[in-house]
XYZ file of C-alpha atoms in Angstrom:
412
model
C -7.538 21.926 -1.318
C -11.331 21.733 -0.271
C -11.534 22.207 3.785
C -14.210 21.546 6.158
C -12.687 22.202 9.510
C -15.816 23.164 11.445
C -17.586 19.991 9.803
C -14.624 17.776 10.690
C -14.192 18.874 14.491
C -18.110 18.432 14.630
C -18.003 14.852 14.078
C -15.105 14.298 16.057
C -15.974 15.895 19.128
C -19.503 16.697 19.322
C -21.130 12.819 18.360
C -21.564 10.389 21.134
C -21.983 6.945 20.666
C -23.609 5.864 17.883
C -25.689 9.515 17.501
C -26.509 9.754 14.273
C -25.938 12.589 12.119
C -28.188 14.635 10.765
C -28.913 17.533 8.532
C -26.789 19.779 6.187
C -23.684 18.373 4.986
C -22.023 16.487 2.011
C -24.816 14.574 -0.002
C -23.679 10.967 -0.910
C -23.823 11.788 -4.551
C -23.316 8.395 -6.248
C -25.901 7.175 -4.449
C -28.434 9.437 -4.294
C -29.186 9.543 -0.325
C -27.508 10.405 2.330
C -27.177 7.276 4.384
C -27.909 7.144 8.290
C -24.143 7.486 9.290
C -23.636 6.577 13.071
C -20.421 7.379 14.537
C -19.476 6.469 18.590
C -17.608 8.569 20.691
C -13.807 8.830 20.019
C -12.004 6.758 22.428
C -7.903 7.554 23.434
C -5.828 4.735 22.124
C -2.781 6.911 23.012
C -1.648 10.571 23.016
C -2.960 11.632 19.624
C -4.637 8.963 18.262
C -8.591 7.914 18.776
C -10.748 4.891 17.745
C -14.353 5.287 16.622
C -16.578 2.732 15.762
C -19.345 3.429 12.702
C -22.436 1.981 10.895
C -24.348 3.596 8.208
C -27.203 2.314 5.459
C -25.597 1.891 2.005
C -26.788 0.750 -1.101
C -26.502 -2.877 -0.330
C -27.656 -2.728 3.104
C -26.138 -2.047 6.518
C -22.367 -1.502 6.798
C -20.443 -1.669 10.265
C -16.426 -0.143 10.460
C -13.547 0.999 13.055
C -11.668 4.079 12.429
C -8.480 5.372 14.193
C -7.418 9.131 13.552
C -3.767 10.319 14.328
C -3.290 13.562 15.136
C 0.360 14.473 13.257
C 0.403 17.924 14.693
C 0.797 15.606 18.166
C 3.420 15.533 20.347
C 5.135 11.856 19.106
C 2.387 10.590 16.344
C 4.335 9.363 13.454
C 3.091 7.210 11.125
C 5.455 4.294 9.201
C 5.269 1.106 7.346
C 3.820 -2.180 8.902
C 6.744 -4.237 7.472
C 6.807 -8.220 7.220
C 10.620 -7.778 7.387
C 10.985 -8.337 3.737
C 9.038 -7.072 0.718
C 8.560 -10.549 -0.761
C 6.739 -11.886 2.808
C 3.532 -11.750 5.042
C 2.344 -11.408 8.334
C -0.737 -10.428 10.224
C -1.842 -7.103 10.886
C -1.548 -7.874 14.845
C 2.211 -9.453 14.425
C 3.641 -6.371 12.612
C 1.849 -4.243 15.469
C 3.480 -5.874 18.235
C 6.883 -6.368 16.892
C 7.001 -2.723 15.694
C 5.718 -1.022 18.347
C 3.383 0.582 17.240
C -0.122 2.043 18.842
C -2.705 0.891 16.018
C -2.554 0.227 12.356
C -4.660 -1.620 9.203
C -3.202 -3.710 6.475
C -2.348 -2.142 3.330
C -1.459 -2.799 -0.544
C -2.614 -5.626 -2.924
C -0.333 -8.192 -3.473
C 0.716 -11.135 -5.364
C -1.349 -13.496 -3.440
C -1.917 -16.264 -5.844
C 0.002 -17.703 -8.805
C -2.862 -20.137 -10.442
C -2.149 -18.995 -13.590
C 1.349 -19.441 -13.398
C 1.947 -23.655 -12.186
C 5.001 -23.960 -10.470
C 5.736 -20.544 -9.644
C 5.720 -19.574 -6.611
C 3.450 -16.529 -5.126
C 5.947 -13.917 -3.441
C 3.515 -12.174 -1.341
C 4.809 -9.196 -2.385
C 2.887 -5.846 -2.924
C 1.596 -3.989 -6.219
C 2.961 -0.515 -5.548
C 6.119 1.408 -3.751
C 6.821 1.252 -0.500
C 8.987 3.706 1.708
C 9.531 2.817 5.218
C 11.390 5.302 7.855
C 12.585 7.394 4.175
C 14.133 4.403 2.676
C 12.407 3.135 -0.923
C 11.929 -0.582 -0.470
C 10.354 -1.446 -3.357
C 8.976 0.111 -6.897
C 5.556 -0.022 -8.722
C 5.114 -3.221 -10.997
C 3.153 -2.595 -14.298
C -0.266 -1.568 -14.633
C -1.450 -4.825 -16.349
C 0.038 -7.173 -13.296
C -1.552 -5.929 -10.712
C -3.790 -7.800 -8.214
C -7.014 -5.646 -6.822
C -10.404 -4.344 -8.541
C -10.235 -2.576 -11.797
C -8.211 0.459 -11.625
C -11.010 3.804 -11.990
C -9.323 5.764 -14.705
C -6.409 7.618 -14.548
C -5.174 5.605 -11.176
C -2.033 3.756 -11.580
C 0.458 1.547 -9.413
C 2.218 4.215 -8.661
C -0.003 6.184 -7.056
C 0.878 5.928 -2.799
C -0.438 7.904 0.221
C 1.937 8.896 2.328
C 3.849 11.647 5.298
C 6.947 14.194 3.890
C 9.495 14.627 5.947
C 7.498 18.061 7.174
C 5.727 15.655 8.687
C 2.255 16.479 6.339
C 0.373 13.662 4.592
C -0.658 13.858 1.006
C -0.978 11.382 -2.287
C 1.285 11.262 -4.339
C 3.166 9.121 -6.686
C 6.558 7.684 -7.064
C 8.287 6.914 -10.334
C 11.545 4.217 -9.958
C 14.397 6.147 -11.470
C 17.627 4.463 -12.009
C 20.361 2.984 -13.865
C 22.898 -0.049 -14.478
C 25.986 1.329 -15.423
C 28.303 -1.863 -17.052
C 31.422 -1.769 -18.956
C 30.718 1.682 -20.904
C 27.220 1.246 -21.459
C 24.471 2.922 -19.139
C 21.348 0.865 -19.236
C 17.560 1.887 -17.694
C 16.924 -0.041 -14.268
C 13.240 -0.911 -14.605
C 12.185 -2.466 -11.203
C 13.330 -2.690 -7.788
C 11.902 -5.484 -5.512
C 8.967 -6.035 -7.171
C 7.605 -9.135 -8.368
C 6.478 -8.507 -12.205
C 9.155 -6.951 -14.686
C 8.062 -4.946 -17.454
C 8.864 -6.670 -20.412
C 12.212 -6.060 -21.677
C 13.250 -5.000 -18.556
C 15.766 -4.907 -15.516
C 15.154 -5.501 -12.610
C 17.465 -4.889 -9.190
C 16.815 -6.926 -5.758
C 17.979 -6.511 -2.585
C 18.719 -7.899 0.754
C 15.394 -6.091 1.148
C 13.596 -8.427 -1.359
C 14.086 -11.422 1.381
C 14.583 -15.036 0.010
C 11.547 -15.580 -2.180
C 12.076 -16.562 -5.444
C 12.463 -14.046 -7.859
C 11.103 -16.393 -11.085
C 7.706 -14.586 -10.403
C 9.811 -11.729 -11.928
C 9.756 -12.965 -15.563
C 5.561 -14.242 -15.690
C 2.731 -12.218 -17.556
C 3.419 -8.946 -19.284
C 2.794 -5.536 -19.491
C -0.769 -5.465 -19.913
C -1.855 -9.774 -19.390
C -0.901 -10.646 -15.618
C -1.212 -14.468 -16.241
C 0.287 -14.465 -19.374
C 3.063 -17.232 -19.695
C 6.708 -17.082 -17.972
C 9.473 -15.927 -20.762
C 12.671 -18.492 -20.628
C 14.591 -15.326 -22.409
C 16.029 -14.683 -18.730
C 19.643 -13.633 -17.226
C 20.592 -12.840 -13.625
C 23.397 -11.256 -12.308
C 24.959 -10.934 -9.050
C 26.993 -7.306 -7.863
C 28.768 -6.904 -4.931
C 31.549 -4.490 -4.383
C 30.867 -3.081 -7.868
C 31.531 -5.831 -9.916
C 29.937 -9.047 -11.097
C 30.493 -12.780 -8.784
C 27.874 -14.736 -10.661
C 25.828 -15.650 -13.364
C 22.882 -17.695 -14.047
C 20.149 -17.891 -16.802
C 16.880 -18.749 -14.599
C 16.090 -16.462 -12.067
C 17.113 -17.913 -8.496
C 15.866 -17.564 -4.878
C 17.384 -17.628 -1.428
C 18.617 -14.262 0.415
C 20.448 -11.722 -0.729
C 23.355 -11.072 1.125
C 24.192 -7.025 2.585
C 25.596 -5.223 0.649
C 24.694 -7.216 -3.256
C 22.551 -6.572 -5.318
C 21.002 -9.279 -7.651
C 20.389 -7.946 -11.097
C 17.159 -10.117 -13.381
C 16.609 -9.867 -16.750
C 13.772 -10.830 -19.154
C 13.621 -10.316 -23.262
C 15.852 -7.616 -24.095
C 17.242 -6.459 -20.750
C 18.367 -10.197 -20.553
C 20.241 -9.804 -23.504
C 21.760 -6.890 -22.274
C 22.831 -8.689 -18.685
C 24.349 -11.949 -20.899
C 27.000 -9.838 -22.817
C 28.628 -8.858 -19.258
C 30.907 -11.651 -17.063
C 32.018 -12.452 -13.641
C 34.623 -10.145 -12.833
C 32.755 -6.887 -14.924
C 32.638 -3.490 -13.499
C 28.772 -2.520 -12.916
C 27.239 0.555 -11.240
C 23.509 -0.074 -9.741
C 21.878 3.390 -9.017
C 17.991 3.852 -7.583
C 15.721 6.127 -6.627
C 11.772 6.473 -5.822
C 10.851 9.748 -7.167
C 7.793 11.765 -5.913
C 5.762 13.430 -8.384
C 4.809 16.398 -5.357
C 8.050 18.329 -4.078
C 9.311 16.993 -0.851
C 10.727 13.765 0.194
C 8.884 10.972 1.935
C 9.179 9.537 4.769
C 6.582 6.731 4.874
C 4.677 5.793 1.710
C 2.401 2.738 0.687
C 0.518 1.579 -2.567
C -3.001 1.960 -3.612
C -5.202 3.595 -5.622
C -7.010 7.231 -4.884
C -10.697 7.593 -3.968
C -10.888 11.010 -2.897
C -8.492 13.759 -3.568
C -9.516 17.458 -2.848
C -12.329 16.560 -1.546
C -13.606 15.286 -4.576
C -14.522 11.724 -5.993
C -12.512 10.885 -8.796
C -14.267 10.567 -12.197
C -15.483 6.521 -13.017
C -15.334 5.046 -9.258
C -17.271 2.014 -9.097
C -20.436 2.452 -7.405
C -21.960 -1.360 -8.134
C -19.895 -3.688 -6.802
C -19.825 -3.386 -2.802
C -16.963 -5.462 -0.542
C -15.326 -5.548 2.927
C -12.774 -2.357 2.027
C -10.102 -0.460 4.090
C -8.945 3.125 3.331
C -6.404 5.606 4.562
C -6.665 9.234 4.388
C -5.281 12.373 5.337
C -7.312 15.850 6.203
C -7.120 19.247 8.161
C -4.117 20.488 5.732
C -2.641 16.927 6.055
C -2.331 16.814 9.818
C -4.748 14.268 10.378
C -4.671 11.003 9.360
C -7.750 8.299 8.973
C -7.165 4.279 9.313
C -10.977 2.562 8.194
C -11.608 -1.048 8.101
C -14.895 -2.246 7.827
C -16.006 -5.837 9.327
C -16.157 -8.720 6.878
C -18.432 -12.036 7.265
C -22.105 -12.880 7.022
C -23.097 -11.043 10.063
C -22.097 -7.658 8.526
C -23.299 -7.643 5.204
C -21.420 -6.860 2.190
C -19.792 -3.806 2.669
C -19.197 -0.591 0.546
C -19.112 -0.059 -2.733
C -15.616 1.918 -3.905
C -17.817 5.095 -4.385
C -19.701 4.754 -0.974
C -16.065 4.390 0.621
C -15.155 7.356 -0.580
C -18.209 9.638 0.458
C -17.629 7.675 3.933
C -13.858 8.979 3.952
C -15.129 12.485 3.040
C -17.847 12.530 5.770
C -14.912 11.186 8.434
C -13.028 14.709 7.555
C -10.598 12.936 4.931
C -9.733 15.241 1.741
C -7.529 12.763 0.225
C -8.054 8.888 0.679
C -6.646 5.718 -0.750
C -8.432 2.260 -1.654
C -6.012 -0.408 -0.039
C -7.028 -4.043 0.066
C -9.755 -5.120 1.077
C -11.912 -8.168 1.745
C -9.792 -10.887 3.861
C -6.920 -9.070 4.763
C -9.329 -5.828 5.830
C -8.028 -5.591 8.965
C -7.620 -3.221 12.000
C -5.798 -3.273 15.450
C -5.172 -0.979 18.184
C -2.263 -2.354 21.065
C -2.044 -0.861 24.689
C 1.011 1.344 24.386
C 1.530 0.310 28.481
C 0.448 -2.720 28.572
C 1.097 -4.295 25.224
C -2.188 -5.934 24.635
C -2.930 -6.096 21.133
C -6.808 -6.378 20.222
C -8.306 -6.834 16.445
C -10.844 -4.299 16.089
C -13.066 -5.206 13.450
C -14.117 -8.875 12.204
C -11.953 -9.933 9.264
C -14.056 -11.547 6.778
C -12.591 -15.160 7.402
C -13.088 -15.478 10.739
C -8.899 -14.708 11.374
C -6.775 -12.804 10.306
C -4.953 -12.915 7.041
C -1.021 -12.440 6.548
C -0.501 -9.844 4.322
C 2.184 -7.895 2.456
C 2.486 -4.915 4.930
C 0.530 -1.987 6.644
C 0.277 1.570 8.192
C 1.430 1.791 11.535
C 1.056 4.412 14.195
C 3.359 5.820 16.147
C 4.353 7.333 19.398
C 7.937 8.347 19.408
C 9.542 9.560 23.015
């Protein structure tokens, strides 16, 4: 892994506000210039973990951010999931803050936001990739082709997550849904967990996790056409106690209770779930597997911008937008939150390849696009006194409820 210690502590502890930086360095390569990066003084949010703000020139004219670094090495930084309380629900930024506890944190995946193409169906507000929250997989990665979000550069997919191991070190990674329904002799692939787009063919198993959002959203689009039609070749189980207590052929909504599991079919893995009854013996088995040895602890969906220290191949360097980022550097003991301001007043933005070479000149090795535009959003809360303040301006004058975040953390 490329390091830059001396380069990192420079920025973070040597800059005053707004002093720009000058000389020597990284050149913004996909640009062509190194733009007039301004970073303030870091300011204690809590033990651990600063806030910065920034400006610099890019390619589409002036571009204004906060940034909050967490120190993992710290006595008490952790970092976790910014949860709705369900994987099929939103909230603000500033909401999942305060009733989690935690210091400071940015929203975070893409998510099924809109279901135009789809009339009728109802938009789950659930997210595009995994999620892991205090070690426990919430939800898996749905297809490629139904993904919300820009273009994905190539080789990226929806499974790719930044996240913290359980050695308490961040890194990217990616995490494959491995699993199986096991039904009257017959051992059949488990194909999604809490997600809301199916590959086609597929199974699918929801949880009490999922929340009470309809799971119809489940059976729309395909493989590689998100608003390609719904398929009425569905089937959908219910398991509890290890055997089947209902059956239905259209996908249903509602909560699942503790302790079931809901099982949706669409094509052939609906076929599969019709042959079984109420009363049936069936096995649900699930795991998020990492691609990098060591388990996770906290892990979130999006795609990579930097990892190494290098820009991946094909980032887009024309199309510039209110983005947010998270990224890890110093051997994966420091941790970056960005989120630029939205609106007229602050221009357009960054370009995918600008927010990259931004990450890399913050000290980040390894970074992640997460969703940007109207849901960039960052917040900081007064670990004594509560106060919760929105750092940057979101690019709709409020904030917008989204699918979940990363939180910081001070554990005692």
């Amino acid at each position: 892994m490329v390091r830059r210690s001396s380069r990192v502590r420079a920025v973070l502890t040597v800059l005053v506000a707004w002093t720009s930086l000058v000389g020597g360095g990284t050149a913004w390569a996909e640009t062509g210039a190194r733009p007039a990066l301004r970073v303030g003084a870091p300011a204690p949010v809590a033990p651990g973990v600063t806030y910065q703000e920034f400006s610099l020139a890019a390619a589409h004219g002036p571009a204004y951010g906060h940034l909050l670094t967490a120190d993992l090495g710290a006595p008490g930084v952790s970092l976790d999931l910014l949860s709705p309380g369900a994987v099929a629900a939103r909230s603000t930024v500033s909401r999942m803050v305060d009733r989690q506890g935690a210091v400071g944190g940015i929203n975070g995946d893409f998510f099924n936001i809109t279901e135009t193409q789809h009339p009728g169906v109802e938009a789950t507000g659930a997210p595009v990739g995994p999620s892991i929250a205090s070690g426990r997989g919430l939800g898996a990665a749905v297809p490629d082709g139904q993904r919300f979000g820009p273009a994905l550069p190539r080789g990226a997919t929806t499974r790719d997550v930044i996240g913290v191991g359980t050695d308490r070190t961040a890194r990217l990674d990616r995490l494959a849904l491995t699993g199986t329904v096991t039904a009257e002799g017959r051992k059949l692939p488990l194909r999604g967990l809490n997600q809301y787009a199916l590959p086609v063919g597929g199974i699918g198993a929801y949880t009490a996790a999922w929340g009470a959002a309809s799971r119809l959203r489940a059976t729309c689009g395909t493989d590689t056409n998100r608003g390609a039609p719904c398929t009425a070749d569905t089937y959908e189980l219910t398991v509890r106690r290890g055997r089947v207590t209902a059956a239905t052929a259209t996908p249903g909504r509602g909560a699942i209770a503790s302790g079931s599991t809901v099982l949706v079919g669409r094509e052939a893995g609906a076929r599969e779930l019709r042959r079984l009854r109420v009363g049936d013996t069936v096995r649900v088995e699930e795991r998020l597997r990492p691609t990098e040895p060591g388990a996770l602890r906290f892990a979130i969906g999006g795609f990579p911008v930097l990892r190494d220290g290098r820009l991946p191949a094909g980032l887009d360097n024309a199309n510039s937008a209110v983005r947010t980022s998270a990224g890890s550097g110093g051997g994966g003991r420091l941790f970056y939150l960005l989120a630029l301001d939205g609106g007229s007043a602050y221009r357009t933005g960054l370009t995918v390849a600008e927010l990259a070479d931004l990450m890399r000149e913050l000290g980040a090795d390894d970074a992640l696009n997460l969703d940007g535009g109207g849901s960039s959003t960052l917040v900081t809360r007064d670990p004594d006194g509560g106060r919760t303040t929105v750092r940057n301006h979101p690019s709709g004058g409020a904030e917008r409820a989204v699918a979940n975040g990363v939180g910081i953390f001070i554990r005692t």
